[in-house]
XYZ file of C-alpha atoms in Angstrom:
632
model
C 157.364 -167.689 -180.354
C 156.180 -167.248 -176.773
C 158.931 -166.730 -174.179
C 158.541 -168.721 -170.937
C 159.664 -167.795 -167.422
C 159.331 -170.493 -164.766
C 159.105 -169.352 -161.136
C 159.676 -172.068 -158.540
C 160.700 -172.040 -154.895
C 162.677 -173.879 -152.270
C 163.170 -174.158 -148.496
C 159.530 -173.410 -147.531
C 156.178 -172.916 -149.231
C 154.330 -169.604 -148.994
C 157.566 -167.755 -149.624
C 156.040 -165.249 -152.033
C 156.398 -166.932 -155.429
C 153.006 -165.596 -156.530
C 153.895 -161.971 -155.855
C 157.315 -162.352 -157.500
C 155.768 -164.064 -160.547
C 153.132 -161.309 -160.827
C 155.736 -158.585 -160.332
C 157.943 -160.105 -163.024
C 154.998 -160.067 -165.402
C 154.171 -156.466 -164.526
C 157.772 -155.394 -165.204
C 157.616 -157.007 -168.651
C 154.194 -155.529 -169.360
C 155.550 -152.079 -168.533
C 158.080 -152.646 -171.337
C 155.197 -153.042 -173.797
C 155.085 -156.845 -173.901
C 151.858 -158.865 -173.786
C 151.993 -161.158 -170.748
C 149.977 -164.164 -169.593
C 150.414 -166.471 -166.582
C 149.885 -170.105 -165.619
C 149.791 -171.544 -162.093
C 150.729 -175.181 -161.488
C 149.290 -176.660 -158.287
C 150.622 -180.148 -157.468
C 147.598 -181.219 -155.386
C 145.280 -184.045 -156.533
C 142.108 -181.937 -156.504
C 140.669 -181.162 -159.941
C 140.403 -177.538 -158.811
C 140.240 -175.480 -155.620
C 136.426 -175.471 -155.499
C 135.982 -178.152 -152.836
C 138.759 -176.993 -150.509
C 137.964 -175.030 -147.361
C 139.366 -171.473 -147.296
C 141.182 -172.286 -144.062
C 142.892 -175.188 -145.859
C 144.280 -173.432 -148.918
C 143.196 -169.801 -148.793
C 140.358 -168.326 -150.794
C 138.871 -169.961 -153.865
C 139.391 -167.480 -156.691
C 136.733 -167.427 -159.432
C 137.442 -166.558 -163.065
C 135.173 -165.243 -165.824
C 134.547 -168.714 -167.252
C 133.614 -170.095 -163.821
C 136.967 -171.698 -163.072
C 137.578 -172.155 -159.330
C 141.296 -171.716 -158.875
C 144.204 -170.966 -156.591
C 144.368 -167.462 -155.134
C 147.607 -166.725 -157.039
C 145.572 -166.283 -160.217
C 144.039 -163.301 -158.450
C 147.547 -161.859 -158.076
C 148.148 -162.323 -161.803
C 144.908 -160.622 -162.782
C 145.380 -157.725 -160.374
C 149.000 -157.021 -161.309
C 148.752 -157.672 -165.051
C 145.194 -156.348 -165.560
C 144.244 -159.417 -167.603
C 141.347 -161.894 -167.587
C 142.484 -165.515 -167.323
C 140.492 -168.723 -167.769
C 140.299 -172.011 -165.877
C 142.967 -173.642 -168.045
C 145.502 -171.147 -166.678
C 145.416 -173.245 -163.494
C 146.964 -176.713 -163.870
C 146.544 -179.312 -161.122
C 147.723 -182.878 -160.734
C 144.075 -183.933 -160.634
C 143.326 -182.265 -163.980
C 146.312 -183.816 -165.719
C 145.821 -187.325 -164.373
C 142.102 -187.168 -165.162
C 142.871 -186.201 -168.748
C 145.522 -188.892 -169.251
C 143.281 -191.587 -167.760
C 140.368 -190.498 -169.977
C 142.593 -190.810 -173.036
C 143.814 -194.232 -171.925
C 140.222 -195.456 -171.528
C 139.429 -194.242 -175.051
C 142.407 -196.132 -176.443
C 144.249 -193.009 -177.577
C 147.615 -194.462 -176.567
C 147.291 -197.352 -179.032
C 147.894 -200.125 -176.517
C 151.044 -198.645 -175.012
C 151.849 -198.856 -171.315
C 150.832 -195.415 -169.985
C 153.554 -193.962 -167.782
C 154.527 -190.767 -165.976
C 157.243 -190.314 -168.593
C 156.477 -189.649 -171.401
C 152.685 -189.552 -171.310
C 152.019 -187.430 -168.226
C 154.973 -185.089 -168.772
C 154.004 -184.620 -172.432
C 150.454 -183.814 -171.386
C 151.725 -181.108 -169.017
C 153.915 -179.579 -171.723
C 151.102 -179.643 -174.289
C 148.798 -177.921 -171.798
C 151.266 -175.126 -171.073
C 152.160 -174.559 -174.713
C 148.542 -174.223 -175.793
C 147.274 -172.081 -172.921
C 150.241 -169.729 -173.208
C 149.046 -168.677 -176.663
C 145.510 -167.635 -175.666
C 144.980 -163.825 -175.658
C 144.099 -162.585 -172.168
C 144.320 -158.783 -172.345
C 141.432 -157.974 -174.670
C 143.707 -157.306 -177.666
C 142.995 -160.638 -179.327
C 146.744 -161.067 -179.879
C 148.961 -163.934 -178.766
C 151.012 -163.150 -175.622
C 154.743 -162.494 -175.936
C 155.674 -163.907 -172.520
C 154.132 -166.572 -170.277
C 154.949 -166.656 -166.562
C 154.668 -170.182 -165.130
C 154.528 -170.539 -161.357
C 155.166 -173.987 -159.902
C 153.440 -174.239 -156.525
C 154.861 -175.993 -153.504
C 158.567 -176.550 -152.929
C 161.096 -178.113 -155.302
C 161.842 -181.586 -153.954
C 158.261 -182.330 -152.845
C 157.209 -185.727 -154.184
C 153.940 -184.403 -155.625
C 155.676 -181.778 -157.772
C 158.250 -184.128 -159.327
C 156.293 -184.873 -162.558
C 155.968 -181.125 -163.163
C 159.674 -180.513 -162.489
C 160.547 -183.248 -164.977
C 158.065 -181.811 -167.496
C 159.744 -178.395 -167.154
C 163.184 -179.980 -167.576
C 162.034 -181.407 -170.880
C 160.130 -178.253 -171.823
C 163.265 -176.087 -171.788
C 164.594 -178.152 -174.684
C 161.264 -178.245 -176.484
C 161.071 -174.434 -176.690
C 164.804 -173.702 -176.816
C 167.348 -171.999 -174.571
C 166.489 -168.457 -175.731
C 162.805 -168.988 -174.916
C 163.013 -170.390 -171.379
C 164.316 -168.801 -168.172
C 164.005 -169.881 -164.543
C 163.636 -167.768 -161.418
C 164.314 -169.651 -158.199
C 162.799 -168.096 -155.063
C 164.608 -169.002 -151.851
C 164.631 -168.000 -148.207
C 167.553 -166.240 -146.524
C 166.875 -166.734 -142.792
C 168.528 -164.609 -140.137
C 170.119 -166.551 -137.264
C 171.916 -164.678 -134.511
C 171.796 -161.510 -136.581
C 173.505 -163.142 -139.593
C 171.907 -163.772 -143.002
C 172.342 -167.502 -143.728
C 172.784 -168.819 -147.281
C 173.035 -172.575 -146.618
C 169.305 -173.302 -147.280
C 169.582 -171.524 -150.639
C 172.770 -173.396 -151.518
C 171.124 -176.743 -150.701
C 167.973 -175.816 -152.639
C 169.881 -174.791 -155.766
C 171.955 -177.979 -155.545
C 168.735 -180.047 -155.494
C 167.332 -178.039 -158.388
C 170.456 -178.591 -160.491
C 170.295 -182.309 -159.659
C 166.836 -182.359 -161.243
C 168.133 -180.808 -164.447
C 167.034 -177.191 -164.007
C 169.493 -174.309 -163.766
C 168.412 -171.010 -162.166
C 168.890 -167.867 -164.247
C 167.862 -165.587 -161.385
C 167.803 -166.327 -157.666
C 165.296 -164.195 -155.767
C 166.338 -164.148 -152.121
C 163.463 -163.530 -149.710
C 164.646 -161.909 -146.517
C 163.304 -159.749 -143.730
C 165.777 -156.896 -144.298
C 167.761 -155.657 -147.285
C 170.051 -158.362 -148.696
C 173.641 -157.556 -147.753
C 176.312 -157.344 -150.455
C 178.343 -160.026 -148.687
C 175.317 -162.341 -148.640
C 174.663 -161.700 -152.318
C 178.268 -162.515 -153.192
C 178.136 -165.709 -151.155
C 174.966 -166.881 -152.936
C 176.625 -166.018 -156.239
C 179.787 -167.961 -155.430
C 178.196 -171.149 -154.109
C 175.211 -171.262 -156.492
C 177.260 -170.744 -159.656
C 175.597 -167.513 -160.845
C 176.910 -163.977 -161.265
C 176.077 -161.356 -158.603
C 173.752 -159.670 -161.128
C 171.650 -162.833 -161.105
C 171.001 -162.601 -157.356
C 168.036 -160.401 -156.419
C 167.152 -159.294 -152.901
C 163.440 -159.263 -152.142
C 163.135 -157.990 -148.588
C 159.962 -157.313 -146.652
C 158.294 -154.076 -147.776
C 155.352 -152.105 -146.441
C 153.214 -153.211 -149.387
C 153.546 -155.975 -151.977
C 152.855 -153.307 -154.620
C 156.480 -152.202 -154.117
C 157.902 -155.544 -155.275
C 157.781 -154.778 -159.051
C 159.715 -151.568 -158.420
C 162.210 -153.449 -156.241
C 162.870 -155.984 -159.003
C 163.095 -153.294 -161.647
C 165.667 -151.329 -159.614
C 167.909 -154.402 -159.469
C 168.034 -154.791 -163.239
C 165.647 -157.723 -163.713
C 164.223 -156.334 -166.957
C 167.633 -155.712 -168.507
C 168.767 -159.233 -167.600
C 165.645 -160.883 -169.029
C 165.920 -158.833 -172.216
C 169.364 -160.310 -172.847
C 168.646 -163.800 -171.512
C 165.446 -164.286 -173.535
C 166.554 -162.192 -176.499
C 163.470 -160.001 -176.105
C 164.892 -157.584 -178.642
C 163.608 -159.896 -181.365
C 160.020 -159.411 -180.164
C 158.201 -156.733 -182.141
C 156.662 -154.315 -179.657
C 153.803 -152.158 -180.871
C 154.383 -148.458 -180.093
C 150.867 -148.307 -178.700
C 151.594 -151.114 -176.232
C 154.930 -149.578 -175.293
C 153.329 -146.226 -174.524
C 150.508 -147.930 -172.643
C 153.046 -149.923 -170.611
C 155.000 -146.792 -169.685
C 151.807 -145.039 -168.592
C 150.795 -148.115 -166.598
C 154.117 -148.220 -164.734
C 153.980 -144.461 -164.153
C 150.574 -144.776 -162.521
C 151.776 -147.797 -160.519
C 154.759 -145.851 -159.160
C 152.568 -142.891 -158.269
C 150.176 -145.246 -156.472
C 152.842 -146.969 -154.380
C 154.810 -143.810 -153.564
C 151.608 -141.956 -152.724
C 150.538 -144.751 -150.386
C 153.670 -144.257 -148.295
C 152.787 -140.617 -147.675
C 149.264 -141.239 -146.410
C 148.526 -140.210 -142.826
C 144.721 -140.334 -142.654
C 143.271 -143.755 -141.914
C 139.955 -145.512 -142.420
C 138.800 -148.214 -139.986
C 136.924 -151.179 -141.436
C 135.748 -154.291 -139.594
C 135.532 -157.572 -141.505
C 132.985 -159.930 -139.924
C 133.694 -163.396 -141.315
C 133.708 -167.120 -140.689
C 137.304 -167.930 -141.685
C 139.293 -165.238 -139.901
C 141.884 -167.723 -138.561
C 143.625 -167.583 -141.964
C 143.810 -164.149 -143.576
C 144.382 -165.698 -147.022
C 140.769 -166.888 -146.794
C 139.724 -163.358 -147.743
C 142.742 -162.367 -149.852
C 140.757 -160.675 -152.651
C 138.458 -158.899 -150.194
C 141.460 -157.391 -148.417
C 143.070 -156.381 -151.716
C 139.849 -154.755 -152.915
C 139.653 -152.767 -149.661
C 143.276 -151.696 -150.140
C 142.631 -150.575 -153.724
C 139.641 -148.492 -152.639
C 141.544 -147.002 -149.688
C 144.408 -145.910 -151.930
C 141.942 -144.260 -154.320
C 140.450 -142.332 -151.389
C 143.883 -141.325 -150.039
C 143.605 -143.310 -146.800
C 145.554 -146.034 -145.062
C 143.416 -149.065 -144.387
C 143.041 -150.170 -140.761
C 141.368 -153.557 -141.023
C 140.105 -155.386 -137.956
C 139.106 -159.032 -138.115
C 136.085 -160.241 -136.146
C 135.032 -163.892 -136.089
C 131.267 -163.746 -136.526
C 130.812 -166.504 -133.910
C 132.286 -164.159 -131.282
C 129.302 -161.814 -131.717
C 126.808 -164.520 -130.725
C 125.250 -164.913 -127.234
C 126.859 -168.310 -126.593
C 130.315 -166.662 -126.718
C 129.208 -164.205 -124.021
C 128.820 -167.223 -121.759
C 131.796 -169.323 -122.883
C 134.308 -166.510 -123.439
C 133.112 -163.066 -122.262
C 136.411 -161.391 -123.202
C 136.158 -162.487 -126.833
C 132.518 -161.394 -126.928
C 133.352 -157.967 -125.504
C 136.336 -157.446 -127.836
C 134.316 -158.426 -130.903
C 131.460 -156.047 -130.101
C 133.889 -153.304 -129.145
C 135.564 -153.557 -132.556
C 132.206 -153.622 -134.347
C 130.826 -150.624 -132.480
C 133.911 -148.502 -133.209
C 134.055 -149.335 -136.921
C 133.633 -146.643 -139.558
C 132.573 -149.323 -142.015
C 131.513 -152.986 -141.849
C 131.922 -155.727 -144.440
C 130.416 -159.219 -144.306
C 132.002 -161.447 -146.997
C 130.986 -164.825 -148.406
C 130.991 -168.238 -146.813
C 129.110 -171.510 -146.430
C 127.446 -173.287 -143.542
C 125.493 -172.300 -140.417
C 128.356 -171.486 -138.044
C 128.630 -167.795 -137.256
C 125.683 -166.652 -139.366
C 123.691 -165.340 -136.399
C 126.688 -163.163 -135.542
C 126.679 -161.868 -139.106
C 122.984 -161.033 -138.828
C 123.700 -159.112 -135.613
C 126.448 -157.162 -137.397
C 124.083 -156.307 -140.257
C 121.415 -155.141 -137.797
C 123.939 -152.902 -136.050
C 125.095 -151.381 -139.341
C 121.523 -150.763 -140.493
C 120.208 -149.250 -137.269
C 123.314 -147.221 -136.436
C 123.779 -145.946 -140.008
C 127.282 -147.420 -140.301
C 128.415 -147.915 -143.945
C 127.932 -151.577 -144.853
C 128.841 -153.946 -147.694
C 127.573 -157.523 -147.890
C 128.970 -160.061 -150.355
C 127.301 -163.367 -151.309
C 126.465 -164.798 -147.858
C 126.660 -161.192 -146.613
C 123.937 -160.330 -149.128
C 121.798 -163.234 -147.955
C 122.112 -162.452 -144.237
C 121.192 -158.820 -145.011
C 117.966 -160.103 -146.585
C 117.339 -162.386 -143.581
C 117.927 -159.522 -141.124
C 115.485 -157.256 -143.016
C 112.872 -160.020 -143.185
C 113.087 -160.680 -139.441
C 113.373 -157.203 -137.974
C 111.586 -154.992 -140.494
C 109.076 -157.230 -142.274
C 108.109 -159.132 -139.111
C 108.898 -162.600 -140.507
C 110.075 -164.050 -137.214
C 112.389 -167.022 -137.694
C 113.134 -166.140 -141.335
C 116.294 -167.821 -142.534
C 118.048 -169.545 -145.412
C 117.069 -173.041 -146.490
C 120.803 -173.801 -146.449
C 121.201 -172.844 -142.805
C 117.855 -173.970 -141.344
C 116.045 -176.386 -143.709
C 112.762 -176.248 -141.737
C 112.630 -172.447 -141.351
C 109.045 -171.087 -141.490
C 110.126 -168.308 -143.878
C 112.830 -169.540 -146.316
C 113.638 -166.121 -147.771
C 116.819 -167.667 -149.206
C 116.199 -170.787 -151.308
C 118.218 -173.441 -153.132
C 118.691 -172.704 -156.816
C 116.544 -175.245 -158.690
C 119.057 -175.991 -161.460
C 121.960 -176.766 -159.109
C 123.036 -180.269 -158.059
C 122.632 -181.166 -154.379
C 124.861 -184.237 -154.598
C 127.995 -183.009 -156.398
C 130.027 -180.239 -154.803
C 132.766 -179.391 -157.297
C 131.903 -176.972 -160.105
C 128.139 -177.212 -159.541
C 127.403 -173.695 -158.304
C 126.369 -170.670 -160.315
C 129.871 -169.741 -161.362
C 131.598 -167.121 -163.442
C 130.867 -163.770 -165.033
C 127.196 -162.774 -165.038
C 125.383 -159.509 -165.771
C 123.296 -157.527 -163.322
C 120.685 -155.264 -164.885
C 119.942 -152.105 -162.930
C 116.179 -151.757 -162.667
C 113.976 -148.848 -163.727
C 113.953 -145.783 -161.482
C 117.358 -146.611 -159.958
C 119.186 -143.636 -161.486
C 119.775 -142.198 -158.004
C 121.180 -145.462 -156.634
C 124.645 -144.960 -155.135
C 125.699 -148.388 -156.351
C 124.567 -147.777 -159.913
C 126.312 -144.410 -160.010
C 129.523 -146.033 -158.722
C 129.326 -148.334 -161.740
C 129.403 -145.226 -163.923
C 125.585 -145.009 -164.153
C 125.687 -147.899 -166.632
C 122.679 -150.070 -167.259
C 124.612 -153.291 -166.690
C 127.273 -154.363 -164.180
C 129.289 -157.516 -164.879
C 130.589 -159.403 -161.838
C 131.667 -162.948 -161.002
C 129.361 -165.281 -159.063
C 129.853 -168.324 -156.830
C 126.758 -169.485 -154.977
C 124.098 -172.186 -154.638
C 121.392 -170.217 -152.846
C 119.503 -167.059 -153.737
C 116.581 -164.879 -152.669
C 113.270 -166.745 -152.882
C 111.259 -164.864 -155.580
C 107.916 -165.243 -153.805
C 109.160 -163.089 -150.892
C 110.542 -160.234 -153.025
C 107.346 -158.171 -153.078
C 106.936 -158.501 -149.313
C 110.578 -157.572 -148.679
C 110.318 -154.468 -150.860
C 106.923 -153.467 -149.434
C 108.615 -151.964 -146.392
C 109.997 -148.596 -147.430
C 113.752 -148.447 -147.650
C 115.017 -151.658 -149.234
C 115.234 -152.003 -153.010
C 116.609 -154.793 -155.152
C 118.260 -152.344 -157.518
C 119.926 -155.033 -159.652
C 118.546 -158.286 -161.034
C 119.595 -160.896 -163.567
C 118.761 -160.650 -167.266
C 115.257 -162.103 -166.811
C 114.525 -160.221 -163.618
C 113.984 -163.345 -161.516
C 117.217 -163.418 -159.523
C 117.886 -160.675 -156.979
C 121.545 -159.688 -157.299
C 121.970 -156.265 -155.659
C 120.150 -154.530 -152.829
C 120.442 -151.063 -151.377
C 118.823 -149.124 -148.546
C 117.620 -145.640 -149.463
C 117.750 -143.848 -146.116
C 121.267 -144.868 -145.179
C 124.737 -143.354 -145.755
C 125.792 -146.520 -147.597
C 124.138 -149.918 -147.218
C 124.581 -152.198 -150.221
C 124.925 -155.934 -150.756
C 125.618 -158.107 -153.785
C 125.049 -161.787 -154.511
C 128.172 -161.623 -156.711
C 131.812 -161.405 -155.602
C 133.022 -157.986 -156.832
C 136.340 -158.410 -155.008
C 137.545 -160.751 -157.783
C 137.421 -157.951 -160.352
C 139.113 -155.185 -158.374
C 142.407 -153.761 -159.637
C 144.933 -151.476 -157.863
C 144.389 -148.770 -160.474
C 140.691 -149.539 -160.990
C 139.001 -150.287 -157.618
C 135.801 -152.308 -157.405
C 132.821 -149.890 -157.231
C 131.057 -151.468 -154.200
C 134.311 -151.480 -152.207
C 135.107 -147.933 -153.272
C 131.672 -146.893 -152.035
C 132.208 -148.562 -148.650
C 135.610 -146.952 -148.071
C 134.470 -143.555 -149.346
C 131.347 -143.617 -147.148
C 133.482 -144.629 -144.148
C 135.644 -141.553 -144.854
C 132.610 -139.255 -144.934
C 129.644 -138.253 -147.100
C 131.699 -135.671 -148.999
C 134.306 -138.289 -149.990
C 131.555 -140.631 -151.195
C 130.024 -137.833 -153.279
C 133.444 -137.071 -154.767
C 134.154 -140.705 -155.707
C 130.688 -141.212 -157.183
C 131.224 -138.131 -159.336
C 134.621 -139.447 -160.487
C 133.204 -142.828 -161.461
C 130.313 -141.221 -163.332
C 132.862 -139.262 -165.339
C 135.088 -142.094 -166.502
C 136.767 -143.011 -163.203
C 135.566 -146.616 -163.460
C 136.590 -148.825 -166.382
C 134.920 -152.202 -166.879
C 137.848 -154.680 -166.526
C 136.241 -157.460 -168.581
C 136.969 -158.054 -172.283
C 133.910 -158.026 -174.534
C 134.389 -161.654 -175.560
C 133.820 -162.707 -171.933
C 130.438 -160.988 -171.735
C 128.345 -163.887 -172.968
C 125.939 -165.643 -170.604
C 125.384 -169.418 -170.684
C 121.992 -170.442 -172.008
C 119.583 -171.262 -169.164
C 115.902 -171.909 -168.473
C 113.580 -169.541 -166.633
C 112.054 -171.114 -163.536
C 109.525 -168.537 -162.309
C 106.221 -167.937 -164.070
C 106.942 -164.220 -164.362
C 110.253 -164.837 -166.125
C 109.114 -167.572 -168.519
C 107.783 -165.012 -170.960
C 111.044 -163.042 -171.042
C 113.983 -163.680 -173.340
C 117.350 -164.198 -171.766
C 119.138 -162.028 -174.321
C 118.675 -158.254 -174.388
C 119.316 -156.487 -177.671
C 122.592 -154.618 -177.565
C 123.147 -155.454 -173.883
C 123.159 -159.210 -173.137
C 124.348 -161.913 -175.521
C 123.679 -165.613 -174.966
C 126.154 -168.327 -175.894
C 125.019 -169.948 -179.135
C 123.211 -166.813 -180.314
C 126.218 -164.572 -180.982
C 127.922 -163.818 -184.281
C 130.605 -166.071 -185.738
C 133.625 -164.221 -184.435
C 132.502 -164.245 -180.810
C 131.320 -167.826 -181.024
C 134.643 -168.866 -182.517
C 136.415 -167.097 -179.655
C 134.324 -168.947 -177.075
C 135.064 -172.271 -178.730
C 138.759 -171.428 -178.707
C 138.697 -170.753 -174.973
C 136.661 -173.864 -174.200
C 138.684 -176.081 -176.498
C 142.044 -175.559 -174.853
C 143.049 -178.994 -173.642
C 146.084 -181.166 -173.192
C 145.517 -183.301 -176.249
C 148.747 -184.646 -177.640
C 147.079 -185.324 -181.028
C 146.162 -181.663 -181.626
């Protein structure tokens, strides 16, 4: 029987439920348990794919192409697991499913209502998804962490709160625990508990009783404050945890562990009855040992590395959450503290020099002093000329550079304009009537529907012949294939590839399985200049940094550090984070004449869905078939 831990919050949103949920899971994993996670988002969207990053933070992409909330990135990074799109539940998904069933007549003429039909659908969803293996072992998880987004009391979350109230009885008292995350504000130098008291009172009124209260506060929670929360919220002092601000969120699992969370959950959920494999227990202990060494070591770092992020959505740092985390992971591997400067790409453009000279000067000052430059993904025309200027600076001044998705495309545009002489070259997305559309619209993608219509999910990149010396390939352990997650609608126009590569220096070192899509580029005569159409930031882990990010940070630290990290990765320092069952590409049609004669599958390297053996196909069907079907 899977054990369930619900994490919900009160007082304000954005209080840190995601980090606490992930840290709870990590603590349990360190004890040898197999852990999975589910995020409930009460918004009406089907998924996060159509929301602007400045509205809800980054859109996080999973192996199966699911576009989800950024908290699923926290789960994957902390737990070192690979989740699927059904691990993210939204109001839109649930209502859509219930309405579809009603239209099919599945409810046998009954009046379809929030209770019981919607709440049952939510419970069915959670119960099924919680049993899907996510860690590559093929075994059912022991514990499922459920995070309820938003704030308890919000009208949009009420059906989920009611579903969880019912769910605790469905699975039984010994299999369900609740962690309530609340804010302890400081007013006039005093830690105030009234908001927490009011929040717990509301929670109890809805039929849910907190087993642990995690108190978020700026400084260490005082004993007197803890006792007050205990007294007025009807829990013992051992059930009140202080989660104060720390220098890094990677310290939170250790903070929770020090306060006895694991011991409490073992008793509360009767975890002693769960059979823990000695192998998993040993692996968990090693994992926690490495995690402690990482976080303690980070505190002792004095050397810094300065990176400038040139992006379109810099007004909200959550817009690039995974990019920042990937830079942090790489910095810790290189023994440096990350100094990240944010530059809005629009501020690098000539019009800003006229409208706001100070912003223009500050942006260029930051760019010119950077030891490394990264241009991440994005959509739309705004700020792209500033990105192109940043790429040109990095290329000409030999500053280490990493381009991701749109950053990859603007690197191609910059090369076409300033090296190949294709004046006015651009992307068909940005300038539809450009004379040289070096970036084109993917022919198989819909132009009318936005949600879920991009090239999404895990895809392979095949390193081409004679790329053995490529820095990027060597960072991937000198493997023939690199698996990364994609999210894009535009790509390099194949008819320009020969012309782009004719000028010495640029190589498309990685292509798709048929060789028609350009997916990685690298400049030869440069300390480190690489760009990827994929989003490698989604697959970075604290203990297993993303290779392209590691290369950028290492190169920014110096050529000797880059050489050292390349050598480490070639000798087992990089571990592919993806389970084998995820490495199956969707069947697709070739669209260039050159590729039409090539098979999509590559013997022993690339498998195509529908052409794999029974076990793998069965696994894929299991993942795709997870639904909230009350009849199953």
